Structure formats: C-alpha cells, structure tokens
PDB file of C-alpha atoms in Angstrom:
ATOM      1  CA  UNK A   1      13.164   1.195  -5.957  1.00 33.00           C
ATOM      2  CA  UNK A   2      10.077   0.702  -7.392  1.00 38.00           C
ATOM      3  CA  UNK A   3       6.792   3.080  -6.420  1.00 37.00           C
ATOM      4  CA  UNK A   4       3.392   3.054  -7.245  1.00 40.00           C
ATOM      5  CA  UNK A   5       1.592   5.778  -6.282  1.00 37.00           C
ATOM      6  CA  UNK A   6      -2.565   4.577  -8.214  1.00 39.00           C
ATOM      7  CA  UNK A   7      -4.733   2.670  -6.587  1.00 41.00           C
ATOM      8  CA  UNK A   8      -5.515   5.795  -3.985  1.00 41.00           C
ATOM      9  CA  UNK A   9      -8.913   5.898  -5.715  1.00 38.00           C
ATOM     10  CA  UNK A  10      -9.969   2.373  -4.597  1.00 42.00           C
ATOM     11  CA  UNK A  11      -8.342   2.493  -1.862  1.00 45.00           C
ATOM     12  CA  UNK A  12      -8.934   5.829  -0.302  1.00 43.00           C
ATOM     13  CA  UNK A  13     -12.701   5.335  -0.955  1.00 40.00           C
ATOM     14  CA  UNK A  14     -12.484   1.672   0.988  1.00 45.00           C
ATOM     15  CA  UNK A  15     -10.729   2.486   3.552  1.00 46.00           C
ATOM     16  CA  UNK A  16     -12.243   6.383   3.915  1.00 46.00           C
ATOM     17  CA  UNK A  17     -15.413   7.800   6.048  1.00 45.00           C
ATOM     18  CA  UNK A  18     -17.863   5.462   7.428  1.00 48.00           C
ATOM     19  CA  UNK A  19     -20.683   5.406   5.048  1.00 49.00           C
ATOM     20  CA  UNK A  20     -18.749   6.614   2.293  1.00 54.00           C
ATOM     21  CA  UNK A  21     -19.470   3.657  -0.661  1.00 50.00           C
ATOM     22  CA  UNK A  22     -16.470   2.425  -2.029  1.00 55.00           C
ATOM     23  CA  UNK A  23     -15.202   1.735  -5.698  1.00 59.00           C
ATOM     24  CA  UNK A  24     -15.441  -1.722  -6.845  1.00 80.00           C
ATOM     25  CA  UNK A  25     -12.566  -1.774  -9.356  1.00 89.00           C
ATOM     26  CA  UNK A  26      -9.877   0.123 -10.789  1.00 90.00           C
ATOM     27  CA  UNK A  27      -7.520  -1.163 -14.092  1.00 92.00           C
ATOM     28  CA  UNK A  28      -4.880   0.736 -15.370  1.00 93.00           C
ATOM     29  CA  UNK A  29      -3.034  -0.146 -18.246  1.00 95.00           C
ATOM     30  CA  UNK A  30       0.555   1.243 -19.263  1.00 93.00           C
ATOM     31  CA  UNK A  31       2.586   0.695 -22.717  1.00 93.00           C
ATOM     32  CA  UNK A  32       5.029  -2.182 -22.822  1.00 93.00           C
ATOM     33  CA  UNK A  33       8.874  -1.093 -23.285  1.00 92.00           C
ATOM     34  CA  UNK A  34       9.377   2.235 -21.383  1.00 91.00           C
ATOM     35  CA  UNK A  35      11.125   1.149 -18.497  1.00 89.00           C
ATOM     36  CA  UNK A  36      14.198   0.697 -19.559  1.00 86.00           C
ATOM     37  CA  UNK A  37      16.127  -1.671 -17.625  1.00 85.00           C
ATOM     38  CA  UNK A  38      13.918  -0.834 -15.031  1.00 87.00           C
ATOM     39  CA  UNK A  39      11.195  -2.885 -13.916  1.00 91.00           C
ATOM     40  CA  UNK A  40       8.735  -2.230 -16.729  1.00 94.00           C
ATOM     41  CA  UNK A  41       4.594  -2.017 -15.110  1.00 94.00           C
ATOM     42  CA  UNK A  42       2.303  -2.787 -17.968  1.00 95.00           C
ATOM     43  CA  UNK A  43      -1.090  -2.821 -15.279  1.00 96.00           C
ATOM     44  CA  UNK A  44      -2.349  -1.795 -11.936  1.00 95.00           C
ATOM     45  CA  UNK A  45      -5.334  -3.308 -10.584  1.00 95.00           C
ATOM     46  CA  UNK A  46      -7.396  -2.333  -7.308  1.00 93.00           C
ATOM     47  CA  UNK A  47     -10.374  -4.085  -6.196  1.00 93.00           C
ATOM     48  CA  UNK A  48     -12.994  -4.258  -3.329  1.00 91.00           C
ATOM     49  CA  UNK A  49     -14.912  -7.064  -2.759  1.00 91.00           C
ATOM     50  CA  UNK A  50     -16.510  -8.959  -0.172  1.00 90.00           C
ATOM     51  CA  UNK A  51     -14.866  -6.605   2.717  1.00 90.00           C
ATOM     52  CA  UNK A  52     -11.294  -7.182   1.131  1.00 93.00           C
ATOM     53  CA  UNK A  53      -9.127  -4.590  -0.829  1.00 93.00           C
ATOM     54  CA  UNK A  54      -6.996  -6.321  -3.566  1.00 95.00           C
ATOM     55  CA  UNK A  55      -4.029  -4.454  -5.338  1.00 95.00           C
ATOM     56  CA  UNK A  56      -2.328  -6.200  -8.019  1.00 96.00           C
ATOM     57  CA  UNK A  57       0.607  -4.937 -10.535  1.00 96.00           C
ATOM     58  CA  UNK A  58       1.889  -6.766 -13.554  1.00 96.00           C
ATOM     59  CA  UNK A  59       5.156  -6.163 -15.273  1.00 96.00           C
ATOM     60  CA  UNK A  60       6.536  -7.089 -19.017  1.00 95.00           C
ATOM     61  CA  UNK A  61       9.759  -8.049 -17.583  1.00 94.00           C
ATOM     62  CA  UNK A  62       9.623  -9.369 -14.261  1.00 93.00           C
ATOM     63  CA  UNK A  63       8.330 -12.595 -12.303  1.00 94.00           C
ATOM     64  CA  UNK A  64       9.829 -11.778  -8.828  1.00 93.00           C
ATOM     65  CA  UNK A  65      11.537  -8.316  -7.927  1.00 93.00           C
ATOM     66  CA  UNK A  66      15.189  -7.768  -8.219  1.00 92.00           C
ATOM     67  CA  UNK A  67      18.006  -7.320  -5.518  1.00 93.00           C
ATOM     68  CA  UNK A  68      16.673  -3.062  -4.097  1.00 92.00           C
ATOM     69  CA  UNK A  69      13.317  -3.409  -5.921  1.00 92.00           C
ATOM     70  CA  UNK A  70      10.262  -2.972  -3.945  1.00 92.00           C
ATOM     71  CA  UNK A  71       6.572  -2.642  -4.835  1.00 93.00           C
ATOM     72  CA  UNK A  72       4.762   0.414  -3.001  1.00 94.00           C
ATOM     73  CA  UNK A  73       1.108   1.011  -3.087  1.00 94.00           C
ATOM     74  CA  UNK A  74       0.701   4.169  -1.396  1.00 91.00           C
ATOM     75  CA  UNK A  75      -2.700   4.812   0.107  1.00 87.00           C
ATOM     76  CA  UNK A  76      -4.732   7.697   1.719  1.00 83.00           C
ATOM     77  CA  UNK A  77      -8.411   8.321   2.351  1.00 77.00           C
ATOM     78  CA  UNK A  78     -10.402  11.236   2.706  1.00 75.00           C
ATOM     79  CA  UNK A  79      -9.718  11.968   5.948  1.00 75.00           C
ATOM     80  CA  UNK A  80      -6.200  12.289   5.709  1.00 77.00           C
ATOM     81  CA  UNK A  81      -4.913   9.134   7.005  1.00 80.00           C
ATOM     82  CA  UNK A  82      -1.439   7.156   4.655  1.00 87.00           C
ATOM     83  CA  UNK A  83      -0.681   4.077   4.665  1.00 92.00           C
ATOM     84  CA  UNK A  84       2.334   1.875   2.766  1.00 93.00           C
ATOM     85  CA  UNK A  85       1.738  -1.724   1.267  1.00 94.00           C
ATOM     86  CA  UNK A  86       5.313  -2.564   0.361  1.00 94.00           C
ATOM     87  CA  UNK A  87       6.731  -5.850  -1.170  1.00 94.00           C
ATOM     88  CA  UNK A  88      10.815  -5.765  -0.953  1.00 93.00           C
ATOM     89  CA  UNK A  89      13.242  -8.187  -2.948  1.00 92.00           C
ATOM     90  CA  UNK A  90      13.987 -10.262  -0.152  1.00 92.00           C
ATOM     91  CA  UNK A  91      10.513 -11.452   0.200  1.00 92.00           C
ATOM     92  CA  UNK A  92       8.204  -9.311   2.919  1.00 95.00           C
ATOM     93  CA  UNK A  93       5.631  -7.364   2.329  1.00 96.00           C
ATOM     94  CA  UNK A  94       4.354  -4.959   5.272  1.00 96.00           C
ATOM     95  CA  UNK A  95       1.741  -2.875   6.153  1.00 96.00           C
ATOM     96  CA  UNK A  96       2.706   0.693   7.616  1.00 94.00           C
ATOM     97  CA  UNK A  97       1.601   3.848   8.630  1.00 91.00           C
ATOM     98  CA  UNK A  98       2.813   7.036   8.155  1.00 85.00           C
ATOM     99  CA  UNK A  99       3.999   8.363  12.111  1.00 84.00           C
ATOM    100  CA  UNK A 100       5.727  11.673  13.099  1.00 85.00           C
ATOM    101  CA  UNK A 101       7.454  11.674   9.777  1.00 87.00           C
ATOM    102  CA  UNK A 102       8.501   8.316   9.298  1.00 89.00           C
ATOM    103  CA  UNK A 103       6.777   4.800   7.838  1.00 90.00           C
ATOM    104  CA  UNK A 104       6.145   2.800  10.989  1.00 92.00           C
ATOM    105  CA  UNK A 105       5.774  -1.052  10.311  1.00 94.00           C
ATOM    106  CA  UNK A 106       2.203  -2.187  11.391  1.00 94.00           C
ATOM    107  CA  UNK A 107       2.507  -5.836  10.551  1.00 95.00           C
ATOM    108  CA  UNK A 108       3.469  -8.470   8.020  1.00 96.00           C
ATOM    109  CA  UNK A 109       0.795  -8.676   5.015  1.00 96.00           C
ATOM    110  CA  UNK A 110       0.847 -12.117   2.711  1.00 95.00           C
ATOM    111  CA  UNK A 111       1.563 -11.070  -1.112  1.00 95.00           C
ATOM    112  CA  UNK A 112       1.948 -13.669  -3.765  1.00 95.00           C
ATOM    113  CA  UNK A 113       3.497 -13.823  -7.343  1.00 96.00           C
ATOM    114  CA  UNK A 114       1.730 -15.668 -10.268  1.00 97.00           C
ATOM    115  CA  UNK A 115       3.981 -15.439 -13.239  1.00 96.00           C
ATOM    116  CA  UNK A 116       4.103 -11.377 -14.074  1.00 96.00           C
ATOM    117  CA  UNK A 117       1.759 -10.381 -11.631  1.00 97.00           C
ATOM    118  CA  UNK A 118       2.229  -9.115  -7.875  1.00 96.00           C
ATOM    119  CA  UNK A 119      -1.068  -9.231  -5.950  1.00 97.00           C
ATOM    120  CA  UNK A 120      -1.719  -8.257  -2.323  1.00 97.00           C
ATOM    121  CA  UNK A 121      -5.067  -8.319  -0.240  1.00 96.00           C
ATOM    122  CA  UNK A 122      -5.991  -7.232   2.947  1.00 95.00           C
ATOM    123  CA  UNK A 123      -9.710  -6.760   4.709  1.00 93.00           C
ATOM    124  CA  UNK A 124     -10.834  -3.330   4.729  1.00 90.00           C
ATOM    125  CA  UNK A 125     -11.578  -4.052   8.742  1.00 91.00           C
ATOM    126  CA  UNK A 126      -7.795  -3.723   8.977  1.00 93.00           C
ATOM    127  CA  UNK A 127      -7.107  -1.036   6.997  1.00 90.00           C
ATOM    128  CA  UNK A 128      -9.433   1.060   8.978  1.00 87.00           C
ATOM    129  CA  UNK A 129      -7.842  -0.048  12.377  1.00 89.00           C
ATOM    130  CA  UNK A 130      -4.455   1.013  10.733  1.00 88.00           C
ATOM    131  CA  UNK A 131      -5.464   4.387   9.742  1.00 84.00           C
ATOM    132  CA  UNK A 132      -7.796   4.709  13.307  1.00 76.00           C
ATOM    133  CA  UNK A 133      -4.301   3.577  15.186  1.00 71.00           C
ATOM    134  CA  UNK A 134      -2.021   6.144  13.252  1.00 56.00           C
ATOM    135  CA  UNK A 135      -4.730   9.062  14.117  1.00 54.00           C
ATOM    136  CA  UNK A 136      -4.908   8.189  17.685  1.00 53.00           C
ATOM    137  CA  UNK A 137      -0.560   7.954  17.550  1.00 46.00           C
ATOM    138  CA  UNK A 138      -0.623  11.081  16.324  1.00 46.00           C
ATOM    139  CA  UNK A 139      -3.263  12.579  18.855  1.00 44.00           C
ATOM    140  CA  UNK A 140      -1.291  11.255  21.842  1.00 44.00           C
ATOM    141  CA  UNK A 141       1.824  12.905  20.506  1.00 41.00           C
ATOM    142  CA  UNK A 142       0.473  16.295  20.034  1.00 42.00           C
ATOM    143  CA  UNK A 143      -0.997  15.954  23.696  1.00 41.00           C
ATOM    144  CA  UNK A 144       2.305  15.067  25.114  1.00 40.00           C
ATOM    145  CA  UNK A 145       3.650  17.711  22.794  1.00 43.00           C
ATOM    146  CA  UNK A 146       1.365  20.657  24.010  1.00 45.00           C
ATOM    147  CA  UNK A 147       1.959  19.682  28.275  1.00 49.00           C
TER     148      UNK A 147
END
C-alpha cells in the first residue's frame, strides 16, 4: 500500500476555520530511484484555486497503480477534523472520514491518470461538509454514549 501523508498544509488550511486564508500551492519534490520495487513518488502537488483543492502525485515508475497499491492523501485541519482521499488499484477513488475509529466512505471522488501523474480535485464546499458531517457523527455518538 501506498500512503501519502503531505499535502496537510494545503489542505488543512482550505478546508480549516472559516476565515482562515488558505495556501495557494504546495510542490514537493523527492529523488528518483529510492523506492525500490516499490512505487517510486518523485512529486506531490496541492493546490487551491477557484474554490477547488487539487492533489496530484507523480511517480518515476508508474502510469496506473499495481494489484494492493493505493494512493492516500491524508488530510486534517485545524480544528481537528481527518479525512482520506484514496485511489485503489482496481480503479475508485473515495472520499472518507475518520468515524469512531474507523475510515467511513463518504462518497465516490473522480481521479484521473495522465501518463506518471495521479491527480484528484474536489471543491472545498465539500470538504467542509465532510469534516462538518464527521463532527456532528461524532457529537451524536458521545450523546447517545453519555444517556
């Protein structure tokens, strides 16, 4: 399995407190052969524009995952609230948020594959309404919980 844990600074600052200004654009770049047989990231790339958050990883040696593989972008905000973008081999890519202990799939997301690159986008509306429905998940819990 393949997990990416960056892009938390783009995203936890679009998706975070209301009024809270978000960052634009992150790159990061990684060396070329380290990986192994593994799938081998040479860049992560998060973006905010036009009320959409963009993640995007390329690899040296893949054009579509393997049989296992996933791709994970892994984001929280400031307030606490997780969320999963996952890509898996077999061709979905999800949106989820992190319930009593578990990733709980929210809904399908559209990623797309040109050449070495990965990229997924979703509006930063929806990402909110994620993290605002896991908070209120977890607030009914603790009610039922505490009777």
């Amino acid at each position: 399995m393949l997990v990416l844990l960056a892009a938390g600074l783009v995203a936890g600052a679009a998706v975070g407190a209301h009024g809270s200004t978000p960052v634009s654009n992150v790159s990061i770049q990684d060396p070329t052969g380290d990986a192994g047989s593994g799938p081998d990231i040479t860049a992560l790339a998060g973006s905010v524009s036009g009320g959409t958050l963009t993640l995007s990883v390329t690899f040296a040696n893949r054009s579509s995952l393997q049989t296992g593989e996933s791709v994970q972008f892994f984001v929280t905000t400031p307030a606490g609230g997780s969320l999963n973008i996952a890509s898996y081999s077999w061709g979905e890519t999800d949106l989820s948020d992190w319930t009593n202990g578990a990733w709980v799939t929210i809904h399908e997301l559209q990623g797309t594959w040109a050449g070495d690159t990965f990229t997924v986008a979703d509006s930063l509306a929806d990402l909110q309404s994620a993290v605002h429905r896991s908070e209120e998940h977890t607030s009914e819990l603790q009610s039922h919980h505490d009777l």
